[in-house]
N, C-alpha and C. Protein backbone atom coordinates (compact mmCIF):
# COMPACT_ATOMS: atom_id res chain seq x y z
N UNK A 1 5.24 115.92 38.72
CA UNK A 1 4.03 115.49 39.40
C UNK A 1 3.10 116.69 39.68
N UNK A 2 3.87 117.87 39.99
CA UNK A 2 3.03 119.12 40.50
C UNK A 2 2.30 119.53 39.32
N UNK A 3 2.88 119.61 37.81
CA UNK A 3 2.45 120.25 36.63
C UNK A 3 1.32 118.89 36.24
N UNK A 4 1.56 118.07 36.88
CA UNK A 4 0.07 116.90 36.16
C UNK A 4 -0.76 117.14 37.09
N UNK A 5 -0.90 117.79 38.19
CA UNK A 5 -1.72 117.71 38.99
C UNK A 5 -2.63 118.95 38.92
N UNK A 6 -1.58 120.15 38.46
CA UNK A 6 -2.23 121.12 38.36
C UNK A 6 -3.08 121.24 36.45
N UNK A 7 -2.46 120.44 35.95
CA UNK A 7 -2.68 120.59 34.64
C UNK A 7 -4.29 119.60 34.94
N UNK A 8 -4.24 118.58 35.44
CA UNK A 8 -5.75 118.19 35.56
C UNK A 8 -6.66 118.77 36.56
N UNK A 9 -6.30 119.88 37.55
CA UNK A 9 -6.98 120.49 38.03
C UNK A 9 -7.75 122.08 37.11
N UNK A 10 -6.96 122.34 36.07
CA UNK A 10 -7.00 123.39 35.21
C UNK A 10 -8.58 122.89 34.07
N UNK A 11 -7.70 121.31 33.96
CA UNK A 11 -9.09 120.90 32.39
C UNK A 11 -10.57 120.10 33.54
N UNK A 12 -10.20 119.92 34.74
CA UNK A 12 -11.25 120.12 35.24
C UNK A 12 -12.05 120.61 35.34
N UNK A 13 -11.93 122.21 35.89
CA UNK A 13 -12.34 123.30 36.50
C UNK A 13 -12.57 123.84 35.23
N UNK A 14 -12.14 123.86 34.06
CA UNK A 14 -12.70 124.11 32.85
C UNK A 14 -13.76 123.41 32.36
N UNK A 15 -13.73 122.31 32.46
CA UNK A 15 -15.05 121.30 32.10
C UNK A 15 -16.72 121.55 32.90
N UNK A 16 -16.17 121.73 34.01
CA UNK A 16 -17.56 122.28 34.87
C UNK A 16 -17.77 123.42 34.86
N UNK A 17 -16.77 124.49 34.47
CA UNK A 17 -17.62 125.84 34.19
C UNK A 17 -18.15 125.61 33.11
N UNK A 18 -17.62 124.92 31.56
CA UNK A 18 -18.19 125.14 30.06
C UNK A 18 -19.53 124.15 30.61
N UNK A 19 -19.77 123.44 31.52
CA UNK A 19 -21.28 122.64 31.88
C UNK A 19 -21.54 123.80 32.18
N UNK A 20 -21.18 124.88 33.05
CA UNK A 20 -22.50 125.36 33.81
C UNK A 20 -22.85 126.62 32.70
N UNK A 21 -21.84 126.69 31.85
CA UNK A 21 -22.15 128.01 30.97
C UNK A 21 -23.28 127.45 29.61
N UNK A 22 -23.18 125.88 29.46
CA UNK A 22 -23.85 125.48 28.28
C UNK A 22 -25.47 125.11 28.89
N UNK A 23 -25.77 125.27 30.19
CA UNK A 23 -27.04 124.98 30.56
C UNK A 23 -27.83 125.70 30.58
N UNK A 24 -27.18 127.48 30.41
CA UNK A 24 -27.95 128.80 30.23
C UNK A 24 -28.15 128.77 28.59
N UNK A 25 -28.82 129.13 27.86
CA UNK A 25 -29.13 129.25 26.44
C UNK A 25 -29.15 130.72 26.05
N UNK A 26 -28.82 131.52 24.90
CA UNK A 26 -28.47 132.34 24.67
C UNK A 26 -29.96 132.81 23.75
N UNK A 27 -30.60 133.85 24.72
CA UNK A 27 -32.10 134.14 24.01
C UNK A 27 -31.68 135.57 23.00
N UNK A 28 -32.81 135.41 21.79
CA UNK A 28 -32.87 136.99 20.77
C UNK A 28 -34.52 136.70 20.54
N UNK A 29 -35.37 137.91 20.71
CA UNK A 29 -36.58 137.86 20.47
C UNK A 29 -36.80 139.27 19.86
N UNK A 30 -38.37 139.46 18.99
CA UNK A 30 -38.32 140.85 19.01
C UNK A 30 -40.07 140.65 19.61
N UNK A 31 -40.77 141.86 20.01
CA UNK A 31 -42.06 141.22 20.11
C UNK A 31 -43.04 141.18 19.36
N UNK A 32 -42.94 140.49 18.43
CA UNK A 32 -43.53 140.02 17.30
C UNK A 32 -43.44 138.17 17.01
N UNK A 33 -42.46 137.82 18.04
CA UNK A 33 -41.68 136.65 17.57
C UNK A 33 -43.05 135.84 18.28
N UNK A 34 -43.70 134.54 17.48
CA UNK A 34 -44.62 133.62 17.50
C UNK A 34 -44.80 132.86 18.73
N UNK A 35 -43.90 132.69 19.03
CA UNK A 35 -43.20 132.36 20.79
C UNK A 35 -43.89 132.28 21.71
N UNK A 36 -43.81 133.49 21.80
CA UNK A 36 -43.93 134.33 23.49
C UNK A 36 -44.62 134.01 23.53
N UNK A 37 -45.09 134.28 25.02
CA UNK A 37 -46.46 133.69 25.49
C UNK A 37 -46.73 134.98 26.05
N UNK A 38 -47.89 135.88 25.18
CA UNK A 38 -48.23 137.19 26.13
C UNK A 38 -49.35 136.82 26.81
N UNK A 39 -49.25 137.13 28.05
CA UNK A 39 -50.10 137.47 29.41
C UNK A 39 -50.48 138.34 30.52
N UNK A 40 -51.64 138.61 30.60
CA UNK A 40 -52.73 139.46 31.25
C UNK A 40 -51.77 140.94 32.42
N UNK A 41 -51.96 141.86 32.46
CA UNK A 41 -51.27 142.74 33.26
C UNK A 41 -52.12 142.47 34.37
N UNK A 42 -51.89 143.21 35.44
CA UNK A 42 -52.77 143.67 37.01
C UNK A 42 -54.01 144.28 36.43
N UNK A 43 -55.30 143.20 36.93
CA UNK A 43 -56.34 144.39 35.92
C UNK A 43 -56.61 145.13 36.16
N UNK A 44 -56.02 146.39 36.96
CA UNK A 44 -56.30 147.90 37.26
C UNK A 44 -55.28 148.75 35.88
N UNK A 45 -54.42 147.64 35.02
CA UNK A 45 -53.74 147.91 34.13
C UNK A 45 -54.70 147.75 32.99
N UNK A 46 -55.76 147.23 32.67
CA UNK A 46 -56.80 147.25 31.59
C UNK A 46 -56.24 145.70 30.56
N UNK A 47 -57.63 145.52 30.38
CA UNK A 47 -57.54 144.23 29.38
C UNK A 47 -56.35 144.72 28.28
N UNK A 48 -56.02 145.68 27.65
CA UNK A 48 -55.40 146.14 26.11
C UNK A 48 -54.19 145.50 27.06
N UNK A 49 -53.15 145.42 28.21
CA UNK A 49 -52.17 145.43 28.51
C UNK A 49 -51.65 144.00 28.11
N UNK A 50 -50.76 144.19 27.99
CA UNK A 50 -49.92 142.39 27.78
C UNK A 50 -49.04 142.35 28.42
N UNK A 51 -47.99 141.11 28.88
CA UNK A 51 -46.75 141.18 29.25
C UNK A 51 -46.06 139.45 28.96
N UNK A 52 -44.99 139.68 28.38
CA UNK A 52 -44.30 138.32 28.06
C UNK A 52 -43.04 138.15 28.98
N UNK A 53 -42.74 137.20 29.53
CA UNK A 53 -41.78 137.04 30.08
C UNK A 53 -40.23 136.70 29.11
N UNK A 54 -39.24 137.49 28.88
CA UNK A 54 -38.69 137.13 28.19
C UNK A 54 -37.15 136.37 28.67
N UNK A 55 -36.89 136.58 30.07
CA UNK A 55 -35.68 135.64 30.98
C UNK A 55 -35.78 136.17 32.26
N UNK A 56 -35.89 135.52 32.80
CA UNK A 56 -35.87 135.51 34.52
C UNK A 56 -37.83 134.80 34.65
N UNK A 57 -37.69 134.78 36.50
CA UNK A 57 -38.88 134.64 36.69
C UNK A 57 -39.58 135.46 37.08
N UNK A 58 -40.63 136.07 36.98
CA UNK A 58 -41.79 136.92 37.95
C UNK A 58 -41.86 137.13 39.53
N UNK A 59 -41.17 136.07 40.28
CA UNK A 59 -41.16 135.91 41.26
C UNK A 59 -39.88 136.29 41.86
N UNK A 60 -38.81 136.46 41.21
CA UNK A 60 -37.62 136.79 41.77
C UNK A 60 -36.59 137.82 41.22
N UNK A 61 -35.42 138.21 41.34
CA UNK A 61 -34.74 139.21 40.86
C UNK A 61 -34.39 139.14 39.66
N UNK A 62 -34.78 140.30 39.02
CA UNK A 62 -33.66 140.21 37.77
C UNK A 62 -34.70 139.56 36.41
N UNK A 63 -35.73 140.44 36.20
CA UNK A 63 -36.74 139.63 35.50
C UNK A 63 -36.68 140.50 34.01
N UNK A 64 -36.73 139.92 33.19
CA UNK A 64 -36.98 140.66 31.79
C UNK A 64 -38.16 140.71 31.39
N UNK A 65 -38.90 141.67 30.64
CA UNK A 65 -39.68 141.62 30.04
C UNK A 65 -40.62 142.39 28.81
N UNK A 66 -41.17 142.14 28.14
CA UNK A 66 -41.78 143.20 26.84
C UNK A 66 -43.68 143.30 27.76
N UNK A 67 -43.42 144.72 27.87
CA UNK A 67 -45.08 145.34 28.05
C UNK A 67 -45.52 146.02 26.98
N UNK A 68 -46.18 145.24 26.78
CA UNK A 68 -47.30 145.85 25.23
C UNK A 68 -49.37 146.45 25.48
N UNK A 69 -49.16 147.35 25.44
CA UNK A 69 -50.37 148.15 25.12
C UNK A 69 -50.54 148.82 23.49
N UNK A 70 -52.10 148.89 23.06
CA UNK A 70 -52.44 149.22 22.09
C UNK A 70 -52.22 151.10 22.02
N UNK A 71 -52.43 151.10 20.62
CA UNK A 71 -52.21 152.73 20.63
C UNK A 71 -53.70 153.60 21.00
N UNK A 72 -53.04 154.46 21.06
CA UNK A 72 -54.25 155.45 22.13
C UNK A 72 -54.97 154.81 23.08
N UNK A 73 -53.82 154.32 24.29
CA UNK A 73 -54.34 153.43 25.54
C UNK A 73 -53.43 154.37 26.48
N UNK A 74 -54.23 154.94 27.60
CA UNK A 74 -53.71 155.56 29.10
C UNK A 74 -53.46 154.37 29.96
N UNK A 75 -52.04 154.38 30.33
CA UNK A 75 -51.83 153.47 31.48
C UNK A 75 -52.02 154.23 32.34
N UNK A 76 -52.43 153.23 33.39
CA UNK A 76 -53.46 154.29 34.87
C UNK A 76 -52.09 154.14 36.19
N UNK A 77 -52.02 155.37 37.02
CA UNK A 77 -51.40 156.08 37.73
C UNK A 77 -51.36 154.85 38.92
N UNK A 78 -49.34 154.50 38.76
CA UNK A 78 -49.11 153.24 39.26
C UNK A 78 -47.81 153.11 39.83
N UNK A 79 -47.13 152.54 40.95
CA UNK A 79 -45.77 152.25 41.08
C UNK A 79 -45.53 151.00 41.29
N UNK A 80 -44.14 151.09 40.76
CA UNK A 80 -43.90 149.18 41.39
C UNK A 80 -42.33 149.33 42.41
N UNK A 81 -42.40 148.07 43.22
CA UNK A 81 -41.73 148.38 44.38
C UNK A 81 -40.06 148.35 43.90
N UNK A 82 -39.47 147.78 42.56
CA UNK A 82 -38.52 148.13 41.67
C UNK A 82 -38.04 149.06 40.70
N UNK A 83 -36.86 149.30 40.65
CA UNK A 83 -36.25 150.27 39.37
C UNK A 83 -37.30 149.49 38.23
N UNK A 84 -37.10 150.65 37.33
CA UNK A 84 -37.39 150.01 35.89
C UNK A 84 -36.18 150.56 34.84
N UNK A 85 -35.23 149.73 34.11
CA UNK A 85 -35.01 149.87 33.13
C UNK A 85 -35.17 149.75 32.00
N UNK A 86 -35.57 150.40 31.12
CA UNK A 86 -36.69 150.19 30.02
C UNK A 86 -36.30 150.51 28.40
N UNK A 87 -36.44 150.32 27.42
CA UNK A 87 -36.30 150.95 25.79
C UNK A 87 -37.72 150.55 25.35
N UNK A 88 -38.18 151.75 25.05
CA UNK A 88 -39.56 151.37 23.84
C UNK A 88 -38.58 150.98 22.77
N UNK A 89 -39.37 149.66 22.21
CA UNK A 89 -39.44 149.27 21.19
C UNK A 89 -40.53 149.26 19.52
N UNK A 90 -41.76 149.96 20.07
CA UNK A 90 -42.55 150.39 19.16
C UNK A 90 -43.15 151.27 19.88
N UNK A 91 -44.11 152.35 18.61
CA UNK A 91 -45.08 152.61 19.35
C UNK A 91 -44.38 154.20 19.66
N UNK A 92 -44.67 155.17 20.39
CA UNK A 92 -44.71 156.36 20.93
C UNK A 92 -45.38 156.77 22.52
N UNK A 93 -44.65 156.65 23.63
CA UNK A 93 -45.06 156.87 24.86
C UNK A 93 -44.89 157.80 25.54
N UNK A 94 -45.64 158.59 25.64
CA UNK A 94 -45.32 159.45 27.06
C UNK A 94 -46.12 158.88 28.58
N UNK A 95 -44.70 159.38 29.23
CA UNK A 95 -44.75 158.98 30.56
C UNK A 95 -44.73 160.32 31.31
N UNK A 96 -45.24 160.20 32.50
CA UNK A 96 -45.31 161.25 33.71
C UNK A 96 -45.19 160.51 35.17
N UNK A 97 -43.88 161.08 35.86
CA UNK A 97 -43.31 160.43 36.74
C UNK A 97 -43.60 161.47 37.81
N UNK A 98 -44.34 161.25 38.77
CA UNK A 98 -45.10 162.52 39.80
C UNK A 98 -43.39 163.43 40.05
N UNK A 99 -44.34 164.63 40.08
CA UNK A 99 -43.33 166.45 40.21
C UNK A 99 -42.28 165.98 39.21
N UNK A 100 -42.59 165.54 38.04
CA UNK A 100 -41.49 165.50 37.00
C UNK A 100 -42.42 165.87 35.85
N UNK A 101 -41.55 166.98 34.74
CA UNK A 101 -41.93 166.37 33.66
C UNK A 101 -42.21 165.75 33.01
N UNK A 102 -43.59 165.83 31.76
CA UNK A 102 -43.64 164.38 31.08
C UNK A 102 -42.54 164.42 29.83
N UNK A 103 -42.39 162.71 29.75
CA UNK A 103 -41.00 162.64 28.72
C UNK A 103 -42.11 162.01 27.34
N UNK A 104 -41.55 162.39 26.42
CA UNK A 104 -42.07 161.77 24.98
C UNK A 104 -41.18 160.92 24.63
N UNK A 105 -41.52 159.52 24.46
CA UNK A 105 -40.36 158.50 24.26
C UNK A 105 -41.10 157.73 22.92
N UNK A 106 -40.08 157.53 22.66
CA UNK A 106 -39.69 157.14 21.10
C UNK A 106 -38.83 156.00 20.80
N UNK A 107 -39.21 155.75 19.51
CA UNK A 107 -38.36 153.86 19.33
C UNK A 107 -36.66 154.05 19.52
N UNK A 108 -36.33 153.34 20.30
CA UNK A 108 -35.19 152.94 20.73
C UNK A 108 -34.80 153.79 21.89
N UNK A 109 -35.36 154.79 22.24
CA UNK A 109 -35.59 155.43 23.65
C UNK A 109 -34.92 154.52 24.80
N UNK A 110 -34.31 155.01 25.88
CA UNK A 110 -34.19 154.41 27.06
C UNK A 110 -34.58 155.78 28.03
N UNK A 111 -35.41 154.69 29.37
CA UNK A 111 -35.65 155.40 30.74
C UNK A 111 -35.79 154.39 31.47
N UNK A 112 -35.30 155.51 32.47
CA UNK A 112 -34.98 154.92 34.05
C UNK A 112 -36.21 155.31 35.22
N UNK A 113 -37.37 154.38 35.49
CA UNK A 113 -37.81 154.74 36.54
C UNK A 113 -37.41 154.28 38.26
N UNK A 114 -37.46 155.20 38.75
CA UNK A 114 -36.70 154.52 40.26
C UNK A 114 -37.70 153.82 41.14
N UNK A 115 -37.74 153.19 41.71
CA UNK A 115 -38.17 152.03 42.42
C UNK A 115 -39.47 152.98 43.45
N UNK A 116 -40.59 152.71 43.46
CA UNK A 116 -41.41 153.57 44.05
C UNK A 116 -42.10 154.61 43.89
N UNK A 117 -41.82 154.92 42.48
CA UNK A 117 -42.02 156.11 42.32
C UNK A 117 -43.77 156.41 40.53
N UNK A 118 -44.41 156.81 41.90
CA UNK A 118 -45.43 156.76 41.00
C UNK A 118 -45.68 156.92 39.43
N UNK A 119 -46.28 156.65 38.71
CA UNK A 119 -46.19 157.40 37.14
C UNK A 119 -47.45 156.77 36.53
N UNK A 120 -47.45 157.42 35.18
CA UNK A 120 -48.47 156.97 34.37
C UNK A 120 -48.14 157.10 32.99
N UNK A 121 -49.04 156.84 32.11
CA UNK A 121 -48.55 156.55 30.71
C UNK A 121 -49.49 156.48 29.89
N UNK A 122 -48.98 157.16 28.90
CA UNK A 122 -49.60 157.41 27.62
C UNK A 122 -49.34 156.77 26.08
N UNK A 123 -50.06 155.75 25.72
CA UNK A 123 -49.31 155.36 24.26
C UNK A 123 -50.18 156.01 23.35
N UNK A 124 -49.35 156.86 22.51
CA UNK A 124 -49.70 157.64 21.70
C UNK A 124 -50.92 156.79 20.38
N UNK A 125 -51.48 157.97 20.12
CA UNK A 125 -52.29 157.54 18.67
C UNK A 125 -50.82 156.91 17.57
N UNK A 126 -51.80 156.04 16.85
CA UNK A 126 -50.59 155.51 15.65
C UNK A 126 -50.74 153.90 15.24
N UNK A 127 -50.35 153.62 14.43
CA UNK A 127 -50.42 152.64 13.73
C UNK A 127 -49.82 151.22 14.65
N UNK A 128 -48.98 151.69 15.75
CA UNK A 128 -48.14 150.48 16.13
C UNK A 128 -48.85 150.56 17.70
N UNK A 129 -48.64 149.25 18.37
CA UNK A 129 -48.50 149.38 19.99
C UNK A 129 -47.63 150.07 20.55
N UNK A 130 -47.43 150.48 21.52
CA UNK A 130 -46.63 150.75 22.25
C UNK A 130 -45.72 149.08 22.83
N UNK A 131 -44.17 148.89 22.61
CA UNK A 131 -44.13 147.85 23.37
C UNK A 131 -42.92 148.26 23.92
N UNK A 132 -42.88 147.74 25.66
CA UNK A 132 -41.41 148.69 26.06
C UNK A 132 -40.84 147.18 26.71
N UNK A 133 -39.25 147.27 26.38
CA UNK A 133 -38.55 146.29 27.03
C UNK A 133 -38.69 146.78 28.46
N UNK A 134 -38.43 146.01 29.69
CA UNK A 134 -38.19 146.63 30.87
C UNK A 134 -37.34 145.46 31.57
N UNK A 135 -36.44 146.10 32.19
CA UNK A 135 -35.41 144.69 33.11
C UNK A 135 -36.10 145.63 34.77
N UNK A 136 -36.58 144.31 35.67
CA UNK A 136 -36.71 144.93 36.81
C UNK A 136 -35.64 144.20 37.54
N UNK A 137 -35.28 144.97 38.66
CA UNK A 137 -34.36 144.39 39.61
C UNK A 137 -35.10 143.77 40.84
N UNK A 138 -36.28 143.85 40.85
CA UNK A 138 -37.22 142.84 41.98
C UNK A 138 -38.27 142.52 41.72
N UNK A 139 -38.55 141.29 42.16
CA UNK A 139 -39.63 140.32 41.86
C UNK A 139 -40.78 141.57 41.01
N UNK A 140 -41.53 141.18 39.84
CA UNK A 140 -42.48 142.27 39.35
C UNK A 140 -43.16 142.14 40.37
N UNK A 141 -44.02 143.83 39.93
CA UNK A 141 -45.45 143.86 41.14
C UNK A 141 -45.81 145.07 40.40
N UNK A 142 -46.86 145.79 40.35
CA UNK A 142 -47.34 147.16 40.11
C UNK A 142 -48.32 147.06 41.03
N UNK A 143 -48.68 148.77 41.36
CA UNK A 143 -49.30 148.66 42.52
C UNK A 143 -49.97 149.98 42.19
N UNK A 144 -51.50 149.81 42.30
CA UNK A 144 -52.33 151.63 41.40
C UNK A 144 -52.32 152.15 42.89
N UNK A 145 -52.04 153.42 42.29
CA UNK A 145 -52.03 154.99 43.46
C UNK A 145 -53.79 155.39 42.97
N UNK A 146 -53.95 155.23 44.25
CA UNK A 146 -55.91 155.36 44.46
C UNK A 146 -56.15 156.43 45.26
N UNK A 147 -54.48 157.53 45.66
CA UNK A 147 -54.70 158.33 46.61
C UNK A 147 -53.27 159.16 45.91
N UNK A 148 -53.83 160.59 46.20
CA UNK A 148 -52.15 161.48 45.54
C UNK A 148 -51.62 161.34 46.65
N UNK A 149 -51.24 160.10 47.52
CA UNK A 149 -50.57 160.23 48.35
C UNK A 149 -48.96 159.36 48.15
N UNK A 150 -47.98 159.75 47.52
CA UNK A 150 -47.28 158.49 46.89
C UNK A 150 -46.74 157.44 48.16
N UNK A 151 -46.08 156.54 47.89
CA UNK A 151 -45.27 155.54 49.11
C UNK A 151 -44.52 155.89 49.70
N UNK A 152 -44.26 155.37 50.84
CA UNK A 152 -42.92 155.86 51.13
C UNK A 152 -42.04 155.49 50.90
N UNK A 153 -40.74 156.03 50.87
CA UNK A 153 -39.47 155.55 50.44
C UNK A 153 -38.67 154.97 51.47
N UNK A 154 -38.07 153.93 51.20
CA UNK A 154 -37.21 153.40 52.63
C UNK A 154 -36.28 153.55 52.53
């Protein structure tokens, strides 16, 4: 009696996890793919900017996404209140992260910006956009530095 009880508690508890695992869908995009829906940056980020949402929402944690600017476009001096984890995927960028060196990043590149922390950006002259994956860990936001005064950190 114990082994039927536990044996239908087993193909239970299996049945409602394979529901809750088959209601997530398993995404592959590149940004090129016909799809996406690219849309408008913060316009202190300039009309050339794009951004597609590629899983999560805008509004909450844990958001994916492809930022695409044209080549020989300055992104203007900005922080957002999240990490950024990021890989260019086309394109040639340098970035400058205030009292840091600037980095020259390149296709398949990864960087880490930390949560607050001012920067700006450069997509190089060249044939391609610049397009960078980025996973944020909080709701998006960018926010332009209109003063060399950066945020504070909490």
């Amino acid at each position: 009696m114990l082994r039927k009880t536990l044996l239908r508690l087993l193909v239970s508890t299996l049945f409602f996890v394979s529901q809750g695992f088959a209601e997530e869908k398993a995404l592959a995009f590149t940004y090129e793919t016909e799809s996406l829906q690219w849309g408008p940056c913060p316009a202190f980020l300039g009309d050339g900017c794009k951004i597609a949402v590629l899983h999560g929402d805008p509004a909450k944690e844990n958001l994916d996404v492809f930022f695409k600017v044209p080549a020989d476009y300055a992104i203007p001096h900005h922080w957002h209140t999240s990490a950024e984890r990021m890989v260019l995927v086309s394109g040639k960028m340098t970035v400058t992260y205030d009292n840091q060196e600037s980095e020259l990043l390149t296709k398949g590149m990864y960087a880490y910006g930390p949560s607050k922390h001012p920067h700006r950006a450069y997509c190089e002259k060249g044939d391609e956009p610049c397009v960078l994956f980025i996973a944020f860990e909080e709701p998006i936001d960018a926010f332009e530095v209109v003063s060399e005064t950066p945020p504070v950190k909490e």
